[in-house]
Amino acid sequence: MSTTKLMRNVCVFLQVLPRGVSGDVYNLADCLMQQALIGSTANPLVLNYLKHSLCAHLVSHGAVLRCIAKYDKLERVYCITSLLEFLVGIVDGVTCRIKSEEAVLPGAVVQLVYWLLQIFARTVQHYELYGEISAEQSYMLDQTCAVIDRISQHQFMLSMLYVGCHEEFECHGKIRDKYATIKGSLTNSNFTLSSPGVEQQLQQFAYIDVTHLDLQPLNVLPAEKISYCVQPLLAVEVLLIPCKETSYYVAELQMLQRLKRYTNTRLFYEIIRAGFLTLSNVADTSPDTMWGAFMFFKMPHIIKQLHALQRVPGEQPPPADYIPELVEALELLIQDNLLLDYMDTKCSCNMIEFLLNDWTKQQLVNDVHVKKFASQREASSLLLKKCDNGQQTPSNIIFIKRAEVPLSGVLKTLCTNKVQDMVNVLCQVPVGNSFELILSVATVDGRLKTFVSRLIQCNENSKPVPAELGKLNGTRSTLFDVSFLMLTSIVQTYGSDVVLSDRGDSFFEKWVRECMVERNKLKNPRQILALCDDSMVDELLLSLSKPEAAQLKPCTLSWQETCLNLPGVLHHVLIAWEQETLSSADVKSILDNIKRRLFSFSVCATSFLCAYMYSVRETELLKPLNMIQQFLAPLTSEELSSQEYAKERLALSYPIIRKMQHDVHPAPSTKSRLISHSPLIEQFREVWKTVAEAGHLPVRAAQTLESLLLAGGAAWLATQLVEQLLTCKYIRDMSKAMDIVFAVMHLDIEKSTEALLQYVVPPLMLRRQGEDINEPQSLVLARLCVYCVISCLETRSAAASSSLKKRSRSHDEEEQASNVAKVRKVIGDGSENSNDFTDNAAAGLAGGPRLASPSSTEVRATPLSLKEPLQSSIQHIFGVFVQFVSGDELSPKAVFVYQFISLLVECGGERVAPVLRLLPANLVQQLLKVLPTEDIRVGLISRLYDLRVPGGRQAAVSDLCLWRNMQMARHSIHL
């Protein structure tokens, strides 16, 4: 058929083509291509008509590219060259016009790339065999390189190739095989390409990755000499649950390293600096020794795991006796003279030398490094000692390391069955502050549960033996008493959910579950009384009310039975005292007899009295309070000498009783961070001022913020934190504040994230857009939201989660208060914000179950789906985003939506895939209509969808084609 006749037939065909119907339905592009390539050379008239059909939208680009890729007569150099020249003219205008075309284009681009690699491979293989190529082949190769270059520079085409490779697996595999063939031929033949970058472009096609697609970076962090995030984050985490496993901290710090893009050297420097910075502002009280223990026992393991996890397989192994990045971090730390001078003064020693001497044993550094860094600090340390003149009392911090040996000795002794040895060892522990130091070391060293389990076993083994009298019986009672008191103190400090098993069947575990009053864990006094046996109560009451009871007259009841039945005795005493059947002197005598027998009995009695005080009116608190005070009355020297180790056991019992009492009824004169007559907002502003001035988060400030979280709720605290963030005027100040706010939200990251996404950000953007919610505040707020989502997504293990939600930790007597007391203060503090958010806090900001944590050798795994409350929070904020972009005008709300989504993709990578699955179907397309295409790029769109499933590929191609068409329209590109 002649060309003229062919064109006449095509024109007739086009006249009968229905309006709005593509020629692809009738394979128009295929027909034209066949006619154009009938001879040994291509028909330029037909190819021009095909190009005209493209411009007139009679055929689609996908159909044309697919037809070209199907042409397999590669030996026809002139036809191939004509097709390549044709491609050079149309590649820059490739797009899709209707939905049906979108399904074809990705696969067509993949097939086209494979076709180009076939031409390239055929040419270089010819040169490899014969040592030369013809001028026509050389020109064809140049045109091939030109098309390859056009595609590699064309982001839309690369995005189609990337999507298509997830669909055309077989063809993509052929592309990789063909690239390997080309690479081998080029190496063997020493062929010199006219386009030097084409080999790299071919590699890009063969191993196309999302990183090859442009993404407008928004997480551009200002240069910071020091981090304001590591120290606050560690301060919060150590405050919440000090006994977390090393892998927990490693995963947390790895997340922070990814977000902040720290090198290992920088991360190690910040970790060590955070430890020194926190130690510099803690007192030598028992809770603060925890940080010293963390620094000496936990931190080396964290650094070793971080180093081991980030080693690249196949690289040269690091030195065996030190970690190079840690040495570099110490080089940075040694320059911070002010911090090190303060620590040397506080601890009366060269802290760098003291720390590194221990790290040499763990092969973190070697002796050469210790001598080097110690000599750099030697002059300053000597000068500080001269100024001190020996007047400085050594800090507990330097004694923490020495507590490791006593701990090991205690654990070893508890494994024996020698009652006297166990009594001698345990009763030496409370001397001074040894118990607090040993407890701190056991906590951070991962031996707390071992310590507790052996104490429980010791307590079980101390049960009285029938017919055993005299000294041995007294020794067993002392063992029961001291082990019971130590266990109670530990439970008060960490909470029963952290240190005890849920199904433990020992006496102590049962007593804790049923009778012990814990902070934030009330007990019903009637249920405690229900456990009492009437006959035992009568016997015990008779024994205690007799004067000779004070002489330790033998009683038929065991110590365990006495602990369980004392509530019944006290209840009878209270009723008799109220009815004036018993006088105050009689009551005092009974209470003294209780205390003289075993000090653990005083604790059991106080626990019931505290539970009783929860259930009565305020006017009825006086008598039980006076009874508790009687347990705190000092003993005479004669009474102390009458019992074995009485002084040590008494020293253990007093803090326990005071804490129980303080939880229920804090003294009015007590100055506590938990109890205050000032409004919550004033307390928050005061503590935030302290944080801002310090530039870090002191331990006391973290404790106060935790109390404000419990009192005001997550929504209230998140609102106040965001308000402080938005008051900053400069980017550097905002970044600093954001880092601290992000760390503080880890006091309860799940509830804080839920509050931020549901109750803080949406109303804030609606009410105040354009005022202070503009650049750069908008970007910083979006970054905060994204950081919180990522941290919440990479959640703790289920065990850590339950511990976090059920913790019952005591700091010291001055710092204790119950929820009841706090709520009373919140309601009556006059704060205008307290009523708004207290209800929200109680209404259901409860966290969902956490995911299982990875083992100690892996980082947190990405969950396949989201858990509550994160899923509902994400769905809520995405629903709000749809409303934000529903108009046709660009607004700060729409910019915030773009910033949130872009930062989510940029910071989270593949880890946020479960979040991105919740994106509403029309959100991105609506966003494209209001934002410039220069901001939204193909790299962002391609990362939003799961390309492994057809639905994800379809959505991605649809958004990419809309982006492409809008870009062409805005730039007035005409084909």
PDB file of C-alpha atoms in Angstrom, residues 531-777:
ATOM      1  CA  LEU A 531      -8.768 -11.586 104.299  1.00  0.00           C
ATOM      2  CA  CYS A 532      -8.633 -11.637 108.104  1.00  0.00           C
ATOM      3  CA  ASP A 533      -9.576 -14.657 110.186  1.00  0.00           C
ATOM      4  CA  ASP A 534     -11.762 -13.705 113.187  1.00  0.00           C
ATOM      5  CA  SER A 535     -10.185 -16.224 115.541  1.00  0.00           C
ATOM      6  CA  MET A 536      -6.677 -15.099 114.629  1.00  0.00           C
ATOM      7  CA  VAL A 537      -7.679 -11.461 115.017  1.00  0.00           C
ATOM      8  CA  ASP A 538      -9.046 -12.157 118.486  1.00  0.00           C
ATOM      9  CA  GLU A 539      -5.909 -14.041 119.498  1.00  0.00           C
ATOM     10  CA  LEU A 540      -3.656 -11.317 118.134  1.00  0.00           C
ATOM     11  CA  LEU A 541      -5.692  -8.553 119.763  1.00  0.00           C
ATOM     12  CA  LEU A 542      -5.559 -10.315 123.099  1.00  0.00           C
ATOM     13  CA  SER A 543      -1.825 -10.839 122.814  1.00  0.00           C
ATOM     14  CA  LEU A 544      -1.104  -7.208 121.879  1.00  0.00           C
ATOM     15  CA  SER A 545      -3.339  -5.701 124.528  1.00  0.00           C
ATOM     16  CA  LYS A 546      -1.643  -7.573 127.379  1.00  0.00           C
ATOM     17  CA  PRO A 547       1.263  -5.824 129.102  1.00  0.00           C
ATOM     18  CA  GLU A 548       3.391  -8.936 128.938  1.00  0.00           C
ATOM     19  CA  ALA A 549       3.093  -8.903 125.133  1.00  0.00           C
ATOM     20  CA  ALA A 550       5.868  -6.371 125.095  1.00  0.00           C
ATOM     21  CA  GLN A 551       8.185  -9.026 126.493  1.00  0.00           C
ATOM     22  CA  LEU A 552       7.924 -10.996 123.213  1.00  0.00           C
ATOM     23  CA  LYS A 553       5.678 -13.668 124.728  1.00  0.00           C
ATOM     24  CA  PRO A 554       5.425 -16.571 122.258  1.00  0.00           C
ATOM     25  CA  CYS A 555       2.366 -16.464 120.061  1.00  0.00           C
ATOM     26  CA  THR A 556       0.863 -19.311 118.038  1.00  0.00           C
ATOM     27  CA  LEU A 557       0.489 -17.116 114.960  1.00  0.00           C
ATOM     28  CA  SER A 558       3.232 -17.102 112.334  1.00  0.00           C
ATOM     29  CA  TRP A 559       4.714 -13.821 111.100  1.00  0.00           C
ATOM     30  CA  GLN A 560       2.829 -14.169 107.800  1.00  0.00           C
ATOM     31  CA  GLU A 561      -0.467 -14.722 109.602  1.00  0.00           C
ATOM     32  CA  THR A 562       0.215 -11.722 111.801  1.00  0.00           C
ATOM     33  CA  CYS A 563       0.827  -9.508 108.736  1.00  0.00           C
ATOM     34  CA  LEU A 564      -2.478 -10.553 107.184  1.00  0.00           C
ATOM     35  CA  ASN A 565      -4.556 -10.227 110.385  1.00  0.00           C
ATOM     36  CA  LEU A 566      -3.156  -6.961 111.745  1.00  0.00           C
ATOM     37  CA  PRO A 567      -5.740  -4.940 109.716  1.00  0.00           C
ATOM     38  CA  GLY A 568      -8.510  -6.677 111.683  1.00  0.00           C
ATOM     39  CA  VAL A 569      -6.828  -5.740 114.959  1.00  0.00           C
ATOM     40  CA  LEU A 570      -6.398  -2.098 113.917  1.00  0.00           C
ATOM     41  CA  HIS A 571      -9.993  -1.892 112.730  1.00  0.00           C
ATOM     42  CA  HIS A 572     -11.220  -3.072 116.138  1.00  0.00           C
ATOM     43  CA  VAL A 573      -8.879  -0.608 117.854  1.00  0.00           C
ATOM     44  CA  LEU A 574     -10.118   2.285 115.695  1.00  0.00           C
ATOM     45  CA  ILE A 575     -13.768   1.496 116.437  1.00  0.00           C
ATOM     46  CA  ALA A 576     -13.095   1.104 120.158  1.00  0.00           C
ATOM     47  CA  TRP A 577     -11.120   4.338 120.190  1.00  0.00           C
ATOM     48  CA  GLU A 578     -13.908   6.194 118.369  1.00  0.00           C
ATOM     49  CA  GLN A 579     -16.425   4.832 120.889  1.00  0.00           C
ATOM     50  CA  GLU A 580     -14.025   5.676 123.742  1.00  0.00           C
ATOM     51  CA  THR A 581     -13.913   2.070 124.858  1.00  0.00           C
ATOM     52  CA  LEU A 582     -10.124   2.309 124.574  1.00  0.00           C
ATOM     53  CA  SER A 583      -8.140   5.243 125.856  1.00  0.00           C
ATOM     54  CA  SER A 584      -5.302   6.890 123.980  1.00  0.00           C
ATOM     55  CA  ALA A 585      -2.849   5.233 126.350  1.00  0.00           C
ATOM     56  CA  ASP A 586      -4.316   1.814 125.551  1.00  0.00           C
ATOM     57  CA  VAL A 587      -4.038   2.484 121.826  1.00  0.00           C
ATOM     58  CA  LYS A 588      -0.432   3.640 122.235  1.00  0.00           C
ATOM     59  CA  SER A 589       0.411   0.490 124.164  1.00  0.00           C
ATOM     60  CA  ILE A 590      -1.042  -1.760 121.463  1.00  0.00           C
ATOM     61  CA  LEU A 591       0.803   0.114 118.699  1.00  0.00           C
ATOM     62  CA  ASP A 592       4.087  -0.027 120.600  1.00  0.00           C
ATOM     63  CA  ASN A 593       3.658  -3.756 121.076  1.00  0.00           C
ATOM     64  CA  ILE A 594       3.133  -4.144 117.330  1.00  0.00           C
ATOM     65  CA  LYS A 595       6.294  -2.205 116.571  1.00  0.00           C
ATOM     66  CA  ARG A 596       8.405  -4.033 119.167  1.00  0.00           C
ATOM     67  CA  ARG A 597       7.668  -7.430 117.701  1.00  0.00           C
ATOM     68  CA  LEU A 598       8.783  -6.847 114.081  1.00  0.00           C
ATOM     69  CA  PHE A 599       9.201  -3.599 112.203  1.00  0.00           C
ATOM     70  CA  SER A 600       7.511  -5.137 109.167  1.00  0.00           C
ATOM     71  CA  PHE A 601       4.353  -5.325 111.291  1.00  0.00           C
ATOM     72  CA  SER A 602       4.412  -1.515 111.540  1.00  0.00           C
ATOM     73  CA  VAL A 603       4.569  -1.346 107.750  1.00  0.00           C
ATOM     74  CA  CYS A 604       1.648  -3.746 107.321  1.00  0.00           C
ATOM     75  CA  ALA A 605      -0.368  -1.769 109.871  1.00  0.00           C
ATOM     76  CA  THR A 606       0.458   1.547 108.140  1.00  0.00           C
ATOM     77  CA  SER A 607      -0.588   0.153 104.769  1.00  0.00           C
ATOM     78  CA  PHE A 608      -4.043  -0.706 106.113  1.00  0.00           C
ATOM     79  CA  LEU A 609      -4.390   2.649 107.898  1.00  0.00           C
ATOM     80  CA  CYS A 610      -3.528   4.468 104.642  1.00  0.00           C
ATOM     81  CA  ALA A 611      -6.126   2.443 102.735  1.00  0.00           C
ATOM     82  CA  TYR A 612      -8.611   3.249 105.505  1.00  0.00           C
ATOM     83  CA  MET A 613      -7.805   6.985 105.262  1.00  0.00           C
ATOM     84  CA  TYR A 614      -8.671   6.949 101.541  1.00  0.00           C
ATOM     85  CA  SER A 615     -12.203   5.809 102.392  1.00  0.00           C
ATOM     86  CA  VAL A 616     -13.156   8.218 105.188  1.00  0.00           C
ATOM     87  CA  ARG A 617     -14.024  11.874 105.400  1.00  0.00           C
ATOM     88  CA  GLU A 618     -11.319  14.421 106.057  1.00  0.00           C
ATOM     89  CA  THR A 619     -12.669  15.007 109.553  1.00  0.00           C
ATOM     90  CA  GLU A 620     -12.018  11.342 110.387  1.00  0.00           C
ATOM     91  CA  LEU A 621      -8.340  11.331 109.423  1.00  0.00           C
ATOM     92  CA  LEU A 622      -6.931  12.459 112.760  1.00  0.00           C
ATOM     93  CA  LYS A 623      -6.996   9.157 114.664  1.00  0.00           C
ATOM     94  CA  PRO A 624      -5.413   6.959 111.918  1.00  0.00           C
ATOM     95  CA  LEU A 625      -2.841   9.698 111.324  1.00  0.00           C
ATOM     96  CA  ASN A 626      -1.918   9.695 115.024  1.00  0.00           C
ATOM     97  CA  MET A 627      -1.591   5.919 114.912  1.00  0.00           C
ATOM     98  CA  ILE A 628       0.829   6.149 112.003  1.00  0.00           C
ATOM     99  CA  GLN A 629       2.806   8.806 113.823  1.00  0.00           C
ATOM    100  CA  GLN A 630       3.148   6.421 116.775  1.00  0.00           C
ATOM    101  CA  PHE A 631       4.905   3.945 114.460  1.00  0.00           C
ATOM    102  CA  LEU A 632       7.369   6.721 113.630  1.00  0.00           C
ATOM    103  CA  ALA A 633       8.148   7.434 117.278  1.00  0.00           C
ATOM    104  CA  PRO A 634      11.787   6.668 118.185  1.00  0.00           C
ATOM    105  CA  LEU A 635      12.680   3.637 120.265  1.00  0.00           C
ATOM    106  CA  THR A 636      14.707   3.817 123.448  1.00  0.00           C
ATOM    107  CA  SER A 637      18.267   2.538 123.477  1.00  0.00           C
ATOM    108  CA  GLU A 638      17.115  -0.342 125.651  1.00  0.00           C
ATOM    109  CA  GLU A 639      14.473  -1.358 123.134  1.00  0.00           C
ATOM    110  CA  LEU A 640      17.013  -1.127 120.295  1.00  0.00           C
ATOM    111  CA  SER A 641      19.532  -3.303 122.120  1.00  0.00           C
ATOM    112  CA  SER A 642      16.957  -5.973 122.894  1.00  0.00           C
ATOM    113  CA  GLN A 643      16.678  -7.056 119.262  1.00  0.00           C
ATOM    114  CA  GLU A 644      19.250  -8.157 116.715  1.00  0.00           C
ATOM    115  CA  TYR A 645      20.063  -5.426 114.169  1.00  0.00           C
ATOM    116  CA  ALA A 646      17.085  -3.376 115.417  1.00  0.00           C
ATOM    117  CA  LYS A 647      18.654  -0.048 114.470  1.00  0.00           C
ATOM    118  CA  GLU A 648      19.244  -1.101 110.851  1.00  0.00           C
ATOM    119  CA  ARG A 649      15.732  -2.520 110.433  1.00  0.00           C
ATOM    120  CA  LEU A 650      14.182   0.541 112.033  1.00  0.00           C
ATOM    121  CA  ALA A 651      16.100   2.735 109.571  1.00  0.00           C
ATOM    122  CA  LEU A 652      14.495   0.765 106.729  1.00  0.00           C
ATOM    123  CA  SER A 653      10.964   0.969 108.127  1.00  0.00           C
ATOM    124  CA  TYR A 654      10.763   4.724 108.786  1.00  0.00           C
ATOM    125  CA  PRO A 655      11.081   5.887 105.119  1.00  0.00           C
ATOM    126  CA  ILE A 656       8.531   3.284 104.026  1.00  0.00           C
ATOM    127  CA  ILE A 657       5.964   4.465 106.589  1.00  0.00           C
ATOM    128  CA  ARG A 658       6.609   8.135 105.800  1.00  0.00           C
ATOM    129  CA  LYS A 659       6.124   7.550 102.070  1.00  0.00           C
ATOM    130  CA  MET A 660       2.863   5.682 102.624  1.00  0.00           C
ATOM    131  CA  GLN A 661       1.563   8.447 104.844  1.00  0.00           C
ATOM    132  CA  HIS A 662       2.731  11.176 102.506  1.00  0.00           C
ATOM    133  CA  ASP A 663       0.972   9.539  99.550  1.00  0.00           C
ATOM    134  CA  VAL A 664      -2.331   9.736 101.421  1.00  0.00           C
ATOM    135  CA  HIS A 665      -1.993  12.877 103.475  1.00  0.00           C
ATOM    136  CA  PRO A 666       0.963  15.178 102.719  1.00  0.00           C
ATOM    137  CA  ALA A 667       1.888  17.512 105.527  1.00  0.00           C
ATOM    138  CA  PRO A 668       0.516  21.033 104.890  1.00  0.00           C
ATOM    139  CA  SER A 669       3.924  22.595 105.499  1.00  0.00           C
ATOM    140  CA  THR A 670       5.679  20.301 103.014  1.00  0.00           C
ATOM    141  CA  LYS A 671       7.203  22.124 100.083  1.00  0.00           C
ATOM    142  CA  SER A 672       6.708  19.647  97.288  1.00  0.00           C
ATOM    143  CA  ARG A 673       6.801  19.892  93.537  1.00  0.00           C
ATOM    144  CA  LEU A 674       3.606  17.823  93.539  1.00  0.00           C
ATOM    145  CA  ILE A 675       1.572  19.846  95.986  1.00  0.00           C
ATOM    146  CA  SER A 676       1.245  23.550  95.399  1.00  0.00           C
ATOM    147  CA  HIS A 677      -1.396  26.198  95.921  1.00  0.00           C
ATOM    148  CA  SER A 678      -0.317  28.048  92.768  1.00  0.00           C
ATOM    149  CA  PRO A 679      -2.113  27.301  89.462  1.00  0.00           C
ATOM    150  CA  LEU A 680      -0.674  24.626  87.206  1.00  0.00           C
ATOM    151  CA  ILE A 681       0.138  27.176  84.534  1.00  0.00           C
ATOM    152  CA  GLU A 682       2.321  29.129  86.949  1.00  0.00           C
ATOM    153  CA  GLN A 683       4.121  25.988  88.038  1.00  0.00           C
ATOM    154  CA  PHE A 684       4.718  25.091  84.400  1.00  0.00           C
ATOM    155  CA  ARG A 685       6.066  28.531  83.506  1.00  0.00           C
ATOM    156  CA  GLU A 686       8.397  28.437  86.485  1.00  0.00           C
ATOM    157  CA  VAL A 687       9.865  25.067  85.592  1.00  0.00           C
ATOM    158  CA  TRP A 688      10.109  25.941  81.897  1.00  0.00           C
ATOM    159  CA  LYS A 689      12.003  29.097  82.792  1.00  0.00           C
ATOM    160  CA  THR A 690      14.465  26.907  84.682  1.00  0.00           C
ATOM    161  CA  VAL A 691      14.846  24.610  81.686  1.00  0.00           C
ATOM    162  CA  ALA A 692      15.301  27.502  79.251  1.00  0.00           C
ATOM    163  CA  GLU A 693      17.948  29.136  81.410  1.00  0.00           C
ATOM    164  CA  ALA A 694      19.826  25.869  81.978  1.00  0.00           C
ATOM    165  CA  GLY A 695      19.741  24.841  78.327  1.00  0.00           C
ATOM    166  CA  HIS A 696      19.012  21.271  79.369  1.00  0.00           C
ATOM    167  CA  LEU A 697      16.504  19.317  81.462  1.00  0.00           C
ATOM    168  CA  PRO A 698      17.534  18.987  85.124  1.00  0.00           C
ATOM    169  CA  VAL A 699      16.287  15.889  86.908  1.00  0.00           C
ATOM    170  CA  ARG A 700      14.127  17.925  89.293  1.00  0.00           C
ATOM    171  CA  ALA A 701      12.537  19.746  86.362  1.00  0.00           C
ATOM    172  CA  ALA A 702      11.774  16.428  84.688  1.00  0.00           C
ATOM    173  CA  GLN A 703      10.116  15.196  87.885  1.00  0.00           C
ATOM    174  CA  THR A 704       8.030  18.363  88.110  1.00  0.00           C
ATOM    175  CA  LEU A 705       6.940  18.071  84.471  1.00  0.00           C
ATOM    176  CA  GLU A 706       5.939  14.462  85.087  1.00  0.00           C
ATOM    177  CA  SER A 707       3.798  15.587  88.018  1.00  0.00           C
ATOM    178  CA  LEU A 708       2.186  18.284  85.862  1.00  0.00           C
ATOM    179  CA  LEU A 709       1.441  15.634  83.246  1.00  0.00           C
ATOM    180  CA  LEU A 710      -0.297  13.482  85.862  1.00  0.00           C
ATOM    181  CA  ALA A 711      -2.195  16.451  87.272  1.00  0.00           C
ATOM    182  CA  GLY A 712      -3.174  18.347  84.117  1.00  0.00           C
ATOM    183  CA  GLY A 713      -3.287  15.572  81.542  1.00  0.00           C
ATOM    184  CA  ALA A 714      -1.409  15.046  78.305  1.00  0.00           C
ATOM    185  CA  ALA A 715      -3.507  17.539  76.323  1.00  0.00           C
ATOM    186  CA  TRP A 716      -2.904  20.324  78.829  1.00  0.00           C
ATOM    187  CA  LEU A 717       0.851  19.745  79.010  1.00  0.00           C
ATOM    188  CA  ALA A 718       1.177  19.382  75.223  1.00  0.00           C
ATOM    189  CA  THR A 719      -0.686  22.673  74.768  1.00  0.00           C
ATOM    190  CA  GLN A 720       1.638  24.498  77.157  1.00  0.00           C
ATOM    191  CA  LEU A 721       4.737  23.021  75.537  1.00  0.00           C
ATOM    192  CA  VAL A 722       3.618  24.008  72.046  1.00  0.00           C
ATOM    193  CA  GLU A 723       2.771  27.516  73.259  1.00  0.00           C
ATOM    194  CA  GLN A 724       6.320  27.882  74.569  1.00  0.00           C
ATOM    195  CA  LEU A 725       7.645  26.629  71.255  1.00  0.00           C
ATOM    196  CA  LEU A 726       5.648  29.195  69.277  1.00  0.00           C
ATOM    197  CA  THR A 727       6.805  32.122  71.407  1.00  0.00           C
ATOM    198  CA  CYS A 728      10.368  31.720  70.066  1.00  0.00           C
ATOM    199  CA  LYS A 729      11.289  34.298  67.438  1.00  0.00           C
ATOM    200  CA  TYR A 730      14.508  32.887  66.021  1.00  0.00           C
ATOM    201  CA  ILE A 731      15.037  29.583  64.226  1.00  0.00           C
ATOM    202  CA  ARG A 732      17.869  28.553  66.530  1.00  0.00           C
ATOM    203  CA  ASP A 733      15.744  29.144  69.636  1.00  0.00           C
ATOM    204  CA  MET A 734      12.827  27.285  68.076  1.00  0.00           C
ATOM    205  CA  SER A 735      14.982  24.283  67.213  1.00  0.00           C
ATOM    206  CA  LYS A 736      16.388  24.209  70.739  1.00  0.00           C
ATOM    207  CA  ALA A 737      12.916  24.439  72.290  1.00  0.00           C
ATOM    208  CA  MET A 738      11.553  21.796  69.912  1.00  0.00           C
ATOM    209  CA  ASP A 739      14.261  19.324  70.915  1.00  0.00           C
ATOM    210  CA  ILE A 740      13.464  19.765  74.601  1.00  0.00           C
ATOM    211  CA  VAL A 741       9.698  19.606  74.000  1.00  0.00           C
ATOM    212  CA  PHE A 742      10.134  16.406  71.992  1.00  0.00           C
ATOM    213  CA  ALA A 743      12.095  14.859  74.843  1.00  0.00           C
ATOM    214  CA  VAL A 744       9.581  15.964  77.490  1.00  0.00           C
ATOM    215  CA  MET A 745       6.765  14.344  75.531  1.00  0.00           C
ATOM    216  CA  HIS A 746       8.458  11.007  76.165  1.00  0.00           C
ATOM    217  CA  LEU A 747       7.101  11.218  79.697  1.00  0.00           C
ATOM    218  CA  ASP A 748       4.205   9.496  77.941  1.00  0.00           C
ATOM    219  CA  ILE A 749       4.862   9.546  74.212  1.00  0.00           C
ATOM    220  CA  GLU A 750       1.644   7.747  73.238  1.00  0.00           C
ATOM    221  CA  LYS A 751      -0.725  10.039  75.100  1.00  0.00           C
ATOM    222  CA  SER A 752       1.317  13.119  74.178  1.00  0.00           C
ATOM    223  CA  THR A 753       1.244  12.235  70.481  1.00  0.00           C
ATOM    224  CA  GLU A 754      -2.477  11.564  70.644  1.00  0.00           C
ATOM    225  CA  ALA A 755      -3.045  14.909  72.382  1.00  0.00           C
ATOM    226  CA  LEU A 756      -0.830  16.741  69.898  1.00  0.00           C
ATOM    227  CA  LEU A 757      -2.581  15.362  66.816  1.00  0.00           C
ATOM    228  CA  GLN A 758      -6.148  15.464  68.106  1.00  0.00           C
ATOM    229  CA  TYR A 759      -6.453  18.277  70.626  1.00  0.00           C
ATOM    230  CA  VAL A 760      -3.586  20.713  70.046  1.00  0.00           C
ATOM    231  CA  VAL A 761      -2.596  21.092  66.385  1.00  0.00           C
ATOM    232  CA  PRO A 762      -6.015  21.159  64.622  1.00  0.00           C
ATOM    233  CA  PRO A 763      -7.574  23.943  66.725  1.00  0.00           C
ATOM    234  CA  LEU A 764      -4.258  25.801  66.771  1.00  0.00           C
ATOM    235  CA  MET A 765      -4.067  25.850  62.957  1.00  0.00           C
ATOM    236  CA  LEU A 766      -7.710  26.857  62.628  1.00  0.00           C
ATOM    237  CA  ARG A 767      -7.632  29.685  65.176  1.00  0.00           C
ATOM    238  CA  ARG A 768      -4.201  31.162  64.692  1.00  0.00           C
ATOM    239  CA  GLN A 769      -3.097  30.588  61.120  1.00  0.00           C
ATOM    240  CA  GLY A 770      -1.285  33.566  59.715  1.00  0.00           C
ATOM    241  CA  GLU A 771      -0.556  35.005  63.161  1.00  0.00           C
ATOM    242  CA  ASP A 772       2.283  33.075  64.754  1.00  0.00           C
ATOM    243  CA  ILE A 773       1.560  29.829  62.855  1.00  0.00           C
ATOM    244  CA  ASN A 774       3.549  30.817  59.815  1.00  0.00           C
ATOM    245  CA  GLU A 775       7.069  30.256  58.604  1.00  0.00           C
ATOM    246  CA  PRO A 776       9.213  29.097  60.332  1.00  0.00           C
ATOM    247  CA  GLN A 777       6.893  28.195  63.239  1.00  0.00           C
TER     248      GLN A 777
END
